[in-house]
Coordinates of C-alpha atoms and ligand atoms in Angstrom, one line a residue:
X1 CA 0.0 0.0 0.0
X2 CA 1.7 3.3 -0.5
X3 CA 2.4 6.2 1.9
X4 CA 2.3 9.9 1.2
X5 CA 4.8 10.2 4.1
X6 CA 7.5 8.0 2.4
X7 CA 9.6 10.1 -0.2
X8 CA 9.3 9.4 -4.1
X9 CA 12.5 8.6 -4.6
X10 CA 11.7 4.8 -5.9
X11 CA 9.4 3.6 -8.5
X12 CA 7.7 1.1 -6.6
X13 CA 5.8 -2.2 -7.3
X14 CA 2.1 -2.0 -5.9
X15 CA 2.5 -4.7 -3.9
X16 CA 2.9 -5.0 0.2
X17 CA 4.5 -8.0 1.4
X18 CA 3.7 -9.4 5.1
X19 CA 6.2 -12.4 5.0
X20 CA 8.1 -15.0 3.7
X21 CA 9.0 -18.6 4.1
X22 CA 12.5 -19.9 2.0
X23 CA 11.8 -18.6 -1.7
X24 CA 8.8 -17.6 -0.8
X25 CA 7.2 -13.9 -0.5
X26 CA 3.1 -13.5 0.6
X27 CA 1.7 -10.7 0.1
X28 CA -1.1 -9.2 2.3
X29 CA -3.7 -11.2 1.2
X30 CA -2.0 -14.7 0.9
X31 CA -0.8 -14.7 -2.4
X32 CA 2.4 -16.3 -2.8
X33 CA 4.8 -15.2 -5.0
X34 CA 8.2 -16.8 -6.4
X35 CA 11.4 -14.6 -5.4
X36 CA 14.2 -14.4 -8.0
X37 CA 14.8 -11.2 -6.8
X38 CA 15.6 -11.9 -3.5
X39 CA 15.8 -8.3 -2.3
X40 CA 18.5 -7.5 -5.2
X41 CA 20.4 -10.2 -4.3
X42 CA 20.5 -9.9 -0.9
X43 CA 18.5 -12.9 0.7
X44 CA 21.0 -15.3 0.2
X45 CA 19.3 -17.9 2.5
X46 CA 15.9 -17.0 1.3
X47 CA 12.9 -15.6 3.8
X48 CA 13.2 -16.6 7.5
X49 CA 15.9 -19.4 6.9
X50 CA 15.9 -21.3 10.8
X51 CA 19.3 -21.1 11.3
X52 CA 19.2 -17.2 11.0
X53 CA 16.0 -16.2 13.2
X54 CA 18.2 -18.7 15.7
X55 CA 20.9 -16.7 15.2
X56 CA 19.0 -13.6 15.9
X57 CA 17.1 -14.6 19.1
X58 CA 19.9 -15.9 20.5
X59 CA 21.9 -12.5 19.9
X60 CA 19.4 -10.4 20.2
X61 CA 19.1 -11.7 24.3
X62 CA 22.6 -11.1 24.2
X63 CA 24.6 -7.8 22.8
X64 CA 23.2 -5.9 19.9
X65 CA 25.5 -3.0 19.8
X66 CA 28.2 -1.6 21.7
X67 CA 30.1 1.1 19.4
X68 CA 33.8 0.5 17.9
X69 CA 35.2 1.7 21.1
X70 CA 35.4 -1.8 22.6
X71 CA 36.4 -5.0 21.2
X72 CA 33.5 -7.7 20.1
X73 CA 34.3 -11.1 19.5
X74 CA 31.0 -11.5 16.6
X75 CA 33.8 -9.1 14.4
X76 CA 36.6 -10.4 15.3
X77 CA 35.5 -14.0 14.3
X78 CA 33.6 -12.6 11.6
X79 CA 37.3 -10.1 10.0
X80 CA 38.9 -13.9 10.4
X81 CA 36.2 -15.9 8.2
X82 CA 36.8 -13.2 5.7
X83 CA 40.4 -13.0 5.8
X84 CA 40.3 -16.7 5.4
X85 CA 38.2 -17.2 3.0
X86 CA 39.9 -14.6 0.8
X87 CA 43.7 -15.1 1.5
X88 CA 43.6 -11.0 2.2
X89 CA 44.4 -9.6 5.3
X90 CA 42.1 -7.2 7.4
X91 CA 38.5 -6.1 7.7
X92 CA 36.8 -2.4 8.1
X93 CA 33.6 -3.0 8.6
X94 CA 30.3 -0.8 7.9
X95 CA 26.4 -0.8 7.1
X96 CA 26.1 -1.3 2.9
X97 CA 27.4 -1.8 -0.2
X98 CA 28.0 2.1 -0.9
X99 CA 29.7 2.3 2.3
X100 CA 32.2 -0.5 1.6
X101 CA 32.7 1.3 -1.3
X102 CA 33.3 5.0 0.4
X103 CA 35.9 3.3 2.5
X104 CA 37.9 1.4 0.1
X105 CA 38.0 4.9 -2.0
X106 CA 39.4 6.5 1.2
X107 CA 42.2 3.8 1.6
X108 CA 43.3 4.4 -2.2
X109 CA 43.4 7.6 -1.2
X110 CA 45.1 7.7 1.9
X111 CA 47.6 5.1 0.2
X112 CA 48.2 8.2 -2.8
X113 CA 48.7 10.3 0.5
X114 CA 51.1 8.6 1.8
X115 CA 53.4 8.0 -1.4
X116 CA 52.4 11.8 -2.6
X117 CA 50.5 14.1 -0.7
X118 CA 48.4 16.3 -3.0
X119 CA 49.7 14.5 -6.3
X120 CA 49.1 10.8 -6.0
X121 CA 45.0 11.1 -5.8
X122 CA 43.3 10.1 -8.9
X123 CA 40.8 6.9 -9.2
X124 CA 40.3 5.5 -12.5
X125 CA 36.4 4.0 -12.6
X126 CA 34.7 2.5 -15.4
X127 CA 32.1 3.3 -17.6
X128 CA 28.4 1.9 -16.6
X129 CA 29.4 1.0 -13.6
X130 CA 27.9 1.3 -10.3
X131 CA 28.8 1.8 -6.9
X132 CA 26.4 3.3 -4.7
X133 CA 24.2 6.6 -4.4
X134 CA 26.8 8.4 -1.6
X135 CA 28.6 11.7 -3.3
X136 CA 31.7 9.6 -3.2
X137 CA 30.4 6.3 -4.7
X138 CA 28.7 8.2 -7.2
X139 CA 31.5 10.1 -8.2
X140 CA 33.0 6.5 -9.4
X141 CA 29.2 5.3 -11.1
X142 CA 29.9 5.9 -14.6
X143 CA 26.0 6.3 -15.5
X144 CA 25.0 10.1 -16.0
X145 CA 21.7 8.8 -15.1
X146 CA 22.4 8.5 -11.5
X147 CA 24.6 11.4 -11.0
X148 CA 23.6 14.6 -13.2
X149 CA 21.2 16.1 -11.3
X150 CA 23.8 15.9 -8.0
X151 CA 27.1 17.5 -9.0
X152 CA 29.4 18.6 -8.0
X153 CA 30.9 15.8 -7.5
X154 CA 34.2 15.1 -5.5
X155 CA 37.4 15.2 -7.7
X156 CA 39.8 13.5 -9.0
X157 CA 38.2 10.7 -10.7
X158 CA 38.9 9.4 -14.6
X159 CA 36.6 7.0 -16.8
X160 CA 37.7 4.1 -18.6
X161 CA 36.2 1.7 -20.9
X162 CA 34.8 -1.8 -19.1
X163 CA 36.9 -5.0 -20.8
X164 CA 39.1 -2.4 -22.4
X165 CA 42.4 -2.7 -21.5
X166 CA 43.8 0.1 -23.8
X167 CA 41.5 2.4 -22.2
X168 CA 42.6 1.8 -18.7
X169 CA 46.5 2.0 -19.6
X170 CA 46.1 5.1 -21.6
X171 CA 44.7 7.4 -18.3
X172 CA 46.8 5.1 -15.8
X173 CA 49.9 7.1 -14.0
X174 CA 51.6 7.5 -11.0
X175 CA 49.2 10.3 -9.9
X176 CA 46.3 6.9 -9.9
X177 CA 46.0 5.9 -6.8
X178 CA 43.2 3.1 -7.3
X179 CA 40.7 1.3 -10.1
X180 CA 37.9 0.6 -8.8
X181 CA 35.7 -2.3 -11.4
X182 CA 32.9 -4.9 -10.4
X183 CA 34.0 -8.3 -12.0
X184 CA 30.4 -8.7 -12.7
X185 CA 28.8 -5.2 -13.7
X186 CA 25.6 -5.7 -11.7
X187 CA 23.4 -2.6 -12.2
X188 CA 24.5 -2.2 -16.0
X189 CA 23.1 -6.0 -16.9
X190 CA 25.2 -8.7 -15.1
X191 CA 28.4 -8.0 -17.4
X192 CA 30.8 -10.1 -16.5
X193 CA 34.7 -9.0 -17.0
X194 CA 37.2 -10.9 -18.6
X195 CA 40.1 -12.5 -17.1
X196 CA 42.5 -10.5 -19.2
X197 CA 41.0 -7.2 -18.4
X198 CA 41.2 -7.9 -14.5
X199 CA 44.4 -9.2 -15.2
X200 CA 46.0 -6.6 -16.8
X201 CA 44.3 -3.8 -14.1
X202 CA 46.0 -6.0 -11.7
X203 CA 49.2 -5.5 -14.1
X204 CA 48.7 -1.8 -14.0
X205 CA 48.4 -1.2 -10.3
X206 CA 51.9 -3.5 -9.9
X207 CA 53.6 -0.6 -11.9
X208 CA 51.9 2.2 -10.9
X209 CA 51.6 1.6 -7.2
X210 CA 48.1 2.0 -7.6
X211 CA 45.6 -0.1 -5.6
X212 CA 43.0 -2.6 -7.0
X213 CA 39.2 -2.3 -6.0
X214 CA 37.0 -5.1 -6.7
X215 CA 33.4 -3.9 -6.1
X216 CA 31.6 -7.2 -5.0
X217 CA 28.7 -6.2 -3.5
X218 CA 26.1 -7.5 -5.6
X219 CA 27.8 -10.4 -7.3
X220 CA 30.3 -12.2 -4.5
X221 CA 29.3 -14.3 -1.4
X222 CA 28.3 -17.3 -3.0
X223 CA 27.0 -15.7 -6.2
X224 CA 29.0 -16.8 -8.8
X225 CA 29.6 -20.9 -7.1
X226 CA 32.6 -19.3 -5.7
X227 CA 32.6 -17.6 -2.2
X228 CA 34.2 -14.2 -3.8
X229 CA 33.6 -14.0 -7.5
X230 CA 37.5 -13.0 -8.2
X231 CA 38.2 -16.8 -7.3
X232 CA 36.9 -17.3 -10.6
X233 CA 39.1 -14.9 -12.0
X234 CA 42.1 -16.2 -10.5
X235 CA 43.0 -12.5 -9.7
X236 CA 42.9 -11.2 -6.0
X237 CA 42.2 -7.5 -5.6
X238 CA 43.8 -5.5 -2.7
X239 CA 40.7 -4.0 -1.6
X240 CA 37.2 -5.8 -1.5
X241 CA 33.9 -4.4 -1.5
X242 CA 31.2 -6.2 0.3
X243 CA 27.7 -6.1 1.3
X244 CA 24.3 -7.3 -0.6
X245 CA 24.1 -10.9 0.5
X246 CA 26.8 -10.9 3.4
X247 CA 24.5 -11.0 6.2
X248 CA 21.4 -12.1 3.6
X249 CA 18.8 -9.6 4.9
X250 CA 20.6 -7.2 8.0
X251 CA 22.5 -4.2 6.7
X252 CA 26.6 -4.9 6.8
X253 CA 29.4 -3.9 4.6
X254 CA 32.9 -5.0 5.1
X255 CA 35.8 -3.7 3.1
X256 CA 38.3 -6.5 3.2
X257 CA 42.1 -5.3 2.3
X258 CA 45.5 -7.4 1.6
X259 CA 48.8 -7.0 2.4
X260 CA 49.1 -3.9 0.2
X261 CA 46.5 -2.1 1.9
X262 CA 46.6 -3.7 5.2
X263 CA 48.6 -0.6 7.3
X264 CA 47.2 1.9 5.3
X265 CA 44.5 3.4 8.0
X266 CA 45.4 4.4 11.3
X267 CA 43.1 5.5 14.2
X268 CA 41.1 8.2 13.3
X269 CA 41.1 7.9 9.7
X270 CA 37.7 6.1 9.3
X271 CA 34.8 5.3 11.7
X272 CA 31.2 3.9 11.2
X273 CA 29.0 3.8 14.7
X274 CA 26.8 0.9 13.8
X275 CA 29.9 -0.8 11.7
X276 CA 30.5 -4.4 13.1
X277 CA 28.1 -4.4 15.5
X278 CA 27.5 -8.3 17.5
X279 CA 23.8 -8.8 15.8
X280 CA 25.0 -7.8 12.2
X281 CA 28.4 -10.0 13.1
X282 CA 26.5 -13.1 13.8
X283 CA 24.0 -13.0 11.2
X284 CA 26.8 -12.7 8.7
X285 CA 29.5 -15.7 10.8
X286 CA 26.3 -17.8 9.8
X287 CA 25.4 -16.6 6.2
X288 CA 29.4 -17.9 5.7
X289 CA 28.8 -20.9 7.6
X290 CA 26.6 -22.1 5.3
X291 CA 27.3 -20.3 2.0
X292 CA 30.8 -21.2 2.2
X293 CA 30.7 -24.9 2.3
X294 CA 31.6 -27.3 -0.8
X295 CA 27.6 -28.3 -0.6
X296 CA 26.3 -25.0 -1.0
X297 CA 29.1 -23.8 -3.5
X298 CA 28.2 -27.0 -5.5
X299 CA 24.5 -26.5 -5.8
X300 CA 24.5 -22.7 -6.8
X301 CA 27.1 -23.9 -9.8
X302 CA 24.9 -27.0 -10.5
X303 CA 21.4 -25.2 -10.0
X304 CA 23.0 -21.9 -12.2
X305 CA 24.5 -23.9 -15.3
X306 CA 20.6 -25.4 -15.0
X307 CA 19.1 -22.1 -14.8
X308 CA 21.6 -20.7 -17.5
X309 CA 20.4 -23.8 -19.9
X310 CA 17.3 -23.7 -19.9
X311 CA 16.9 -19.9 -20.3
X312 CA 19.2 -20.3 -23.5
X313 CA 16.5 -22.9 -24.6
X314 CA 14.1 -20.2 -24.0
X315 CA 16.5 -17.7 -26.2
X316 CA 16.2 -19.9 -29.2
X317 CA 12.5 -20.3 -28.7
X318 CA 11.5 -16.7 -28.4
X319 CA 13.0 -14.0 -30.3
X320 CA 12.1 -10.9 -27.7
X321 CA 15.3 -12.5 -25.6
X322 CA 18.5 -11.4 -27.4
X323 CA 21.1 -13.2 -24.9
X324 CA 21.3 -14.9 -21.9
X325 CA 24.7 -14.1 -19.6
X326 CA 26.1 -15.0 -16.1
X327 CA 27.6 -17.3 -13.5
X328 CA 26.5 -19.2 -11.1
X329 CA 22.8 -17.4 -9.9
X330 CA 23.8 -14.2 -11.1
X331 CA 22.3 -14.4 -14.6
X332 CA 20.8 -11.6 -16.8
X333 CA 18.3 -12.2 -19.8
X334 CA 18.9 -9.5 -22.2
X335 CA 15.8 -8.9 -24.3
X336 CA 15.5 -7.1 -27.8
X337 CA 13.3 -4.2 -26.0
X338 CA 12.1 -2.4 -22.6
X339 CA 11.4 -5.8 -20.5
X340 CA 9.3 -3.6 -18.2
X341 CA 6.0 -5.2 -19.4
X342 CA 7.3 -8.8 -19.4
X343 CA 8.6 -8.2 -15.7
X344 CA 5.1 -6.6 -14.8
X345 CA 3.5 -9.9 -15.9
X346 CA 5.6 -12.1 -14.5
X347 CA 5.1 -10.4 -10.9
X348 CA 1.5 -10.8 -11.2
X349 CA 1.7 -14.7 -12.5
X350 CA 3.5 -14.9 -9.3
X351 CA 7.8 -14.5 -10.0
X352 CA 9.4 -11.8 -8.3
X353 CA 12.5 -10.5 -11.6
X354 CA 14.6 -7.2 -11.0
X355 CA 15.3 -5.3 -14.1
X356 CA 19.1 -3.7 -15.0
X357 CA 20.6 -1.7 -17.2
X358 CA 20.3 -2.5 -21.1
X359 CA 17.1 -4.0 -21.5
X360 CA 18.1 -7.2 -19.1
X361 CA 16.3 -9.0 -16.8
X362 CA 18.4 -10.2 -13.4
X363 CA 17.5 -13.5 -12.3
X364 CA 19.3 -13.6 -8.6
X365 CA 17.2 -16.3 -6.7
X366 CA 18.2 -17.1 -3.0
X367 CA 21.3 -19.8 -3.4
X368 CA 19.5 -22.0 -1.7
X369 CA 16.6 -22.6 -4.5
X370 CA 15.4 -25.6 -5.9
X371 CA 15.5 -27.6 -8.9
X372 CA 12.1 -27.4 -8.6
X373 CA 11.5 -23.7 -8.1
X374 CA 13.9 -22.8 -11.5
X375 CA 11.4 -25.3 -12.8
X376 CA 8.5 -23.2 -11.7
X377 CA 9.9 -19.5 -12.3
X378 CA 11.1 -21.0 -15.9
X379 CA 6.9 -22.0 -16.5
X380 CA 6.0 -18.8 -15.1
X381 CA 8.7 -17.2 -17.4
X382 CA 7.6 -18.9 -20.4
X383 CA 4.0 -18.4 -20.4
X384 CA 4.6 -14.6 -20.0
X385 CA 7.2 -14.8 -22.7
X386 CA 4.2 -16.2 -25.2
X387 CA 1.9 -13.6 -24.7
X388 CA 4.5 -10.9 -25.6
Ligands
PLP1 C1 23.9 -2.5 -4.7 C2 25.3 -2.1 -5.0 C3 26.0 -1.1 -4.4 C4 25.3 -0.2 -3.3 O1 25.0 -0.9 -2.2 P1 24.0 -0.3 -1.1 O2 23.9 -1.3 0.0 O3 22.7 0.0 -1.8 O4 24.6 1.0 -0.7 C5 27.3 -0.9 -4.7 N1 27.9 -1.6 -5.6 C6 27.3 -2.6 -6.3 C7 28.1 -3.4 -7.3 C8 26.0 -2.9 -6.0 O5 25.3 -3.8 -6.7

């Protein structure tokens, strides 16, 4: 139902959900619908999963929040999962993706700052990328859509062509302090880089003594079969942008940095008062637990080369879909035109579908879905698919 005293800033589905069970939403009146959208990718462990409402209970009669003026050991277990998991070094934690991303643009930075003060401070971002609505993050998100009607906009910043290497080297100096890139452009239409091009930025920061920024919000934790979607890649980043599904549902960001940008802050450079805080620490020590075991890992890779298949079936079938792209269940269907109708229908036959940039349709179910429920979003799917 909508509320004149919420602001217009979204264009909004008329729909109110009350709750949801697994990869399940019901709305008010009992109708249940599908969710590939999974709160943009967030729900990880899809609607009310047991072991997190345990996991909230049980910290909720505990600690919520205590500030970062005092140790807690929810972060500290949680900065050691992640340094684990990703063979980097230390965690800064926060509250969302755009926040992640604000802090890893302060270390590359602070890192220019400390090599050459008022010299070394450019950051080289790509073109239709996207990294958050903050001045900062914006300043990065190379779609005029999102930022025109909000400059200025901090300094200091240079576009560069996605999967074009030439692009990158040609503004690259020593005055670049860091490259920020998503290895899968999320927002734009689930673009996925290519191992040379994260290669060769990797390449470029080595002999520039620039640092690397790997934007995973929206496509790592799970996403792509891997735990970090540069595991695919075979190219570690030295700064690590995380949020979306990291605690699948309760607002955290974490900004996890290697051993080139592990001394880099000092205290008072950077602070966040809800940033690591015992409940949004445990929900996230369990999101890993489960996410990051070889069963889970398995099934998203297993359930997305499914999902992937049978949607390119569906390409050959129907000529509104142009391509299907992806990894893992991260996919995107682009279609020939506006797939706002087609995702209209779907939601009312009951699938929950984000749109994206470029006419494409994100498909970003919780990992833990079914064989069975692709089945059934793929029937929905197709039955809108014939009327259009
Ligand atoms: C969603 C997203 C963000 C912004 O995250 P918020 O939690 O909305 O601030 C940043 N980067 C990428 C790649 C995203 O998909």
């Amino acid at each position: 139902m909508k509320s004149q005293f919420v602001t217009n800033n979204y264009g909004r589905f008329d729909l109110t959900f009350d709750r949801g069970e697994g990869c399940y939403l019901y709305d008010e009146s009992g109708k249940a619908y599908l969710d590939f959208a999974a709160g943009i990718a967030v729900n990880s462990l899809g609607h009310c999963h047991p072991a997190m409402v345990e996991t909230i209970i049980d910290q909720a009669n505990r600690l919520w929040h205590i500030s970062n003026l005092y140790w807690n050991s929810n972060q500290n277990k949680l900065a050691e999962m992640l340094v684990n998991l990703s063979g980097l070094s230390k965690v800064s934690f926060s509250n969302s993706g755009t926040e992640a991303n604000e802090t890893a643009l302060k270390i590359a930075r602070k890192h220019g700052f400390m090599v050459s003060p008022g010299k070394k401070n450019k950051i080289v971002y790509m073109r239709e990328s996207f990294h958050g609505r903050t001045m900062g993050a914006l300043s990065v998100t190379g779609q005029e859509k999102y930022r025109e009607k909000f400059r200025p906009l901090p300094e200091g910043v240079v576009e560069a062509e996605f999967n074009d290497l030439d692009s990158v080297a040609r503004v690259m100096d020593e005055n670049v302090c860091g490259i920020i890139v998503e290895p899968i452009q999320g927002e734009s239409g689930i673009l996925p880089a290519t191992k040379e091009f994260l290669q060769g930025l990797k390449d470029l920061c080595l002999k520039f003594n620039a640092l690397l920024i790997f934007d995973e919000v929206q496509c790592g934790i799970g996403r792509t079969g891997e735990v970090f979607a540069f595991q695919d890649y075979g190219v570690q980043p030295d700064v690590l942008s995380l949020a979306k599904g990291l605690a699948a549902g309760f607002p955290i960001g974490a900004t996890v940095v290697g051993p080139r940008a592990e001394n880099i802050f000092e205290p008072g450079d950077h602070g966040c008062t809800f940033g690591g805080n015992p409940l949004a620490c445990a929900c996230s020590l369990t999101v890993l637990s489960i996410v990051s075991t070889q069963e889970t890992l398995a099934s998203v890779k297993k359930n997305g080369e499914y999902l992937l298949s049978r949607l390119n079936s569906l390409g050959e079938k129907y000529s509104t879909i142009e391509l299907v792209r992806g990894q893992g269940l991260i996919v995107g269907i682009k279609m020939k035109e506006a797939p706002a109708t087609i995702i209209s229908q779907c939601i009312e036959e009951g699938l929950l579908l984000v749109g994206a940039g470029g006419n494409v349709i994100r498909m970003v179910p919780p990992l833990t879905v079914s064989w069975e429920e692709i089945d059934q979003a793929l029937e929905i799917f197709e039955k809108v698919l014939k009327k259009n």
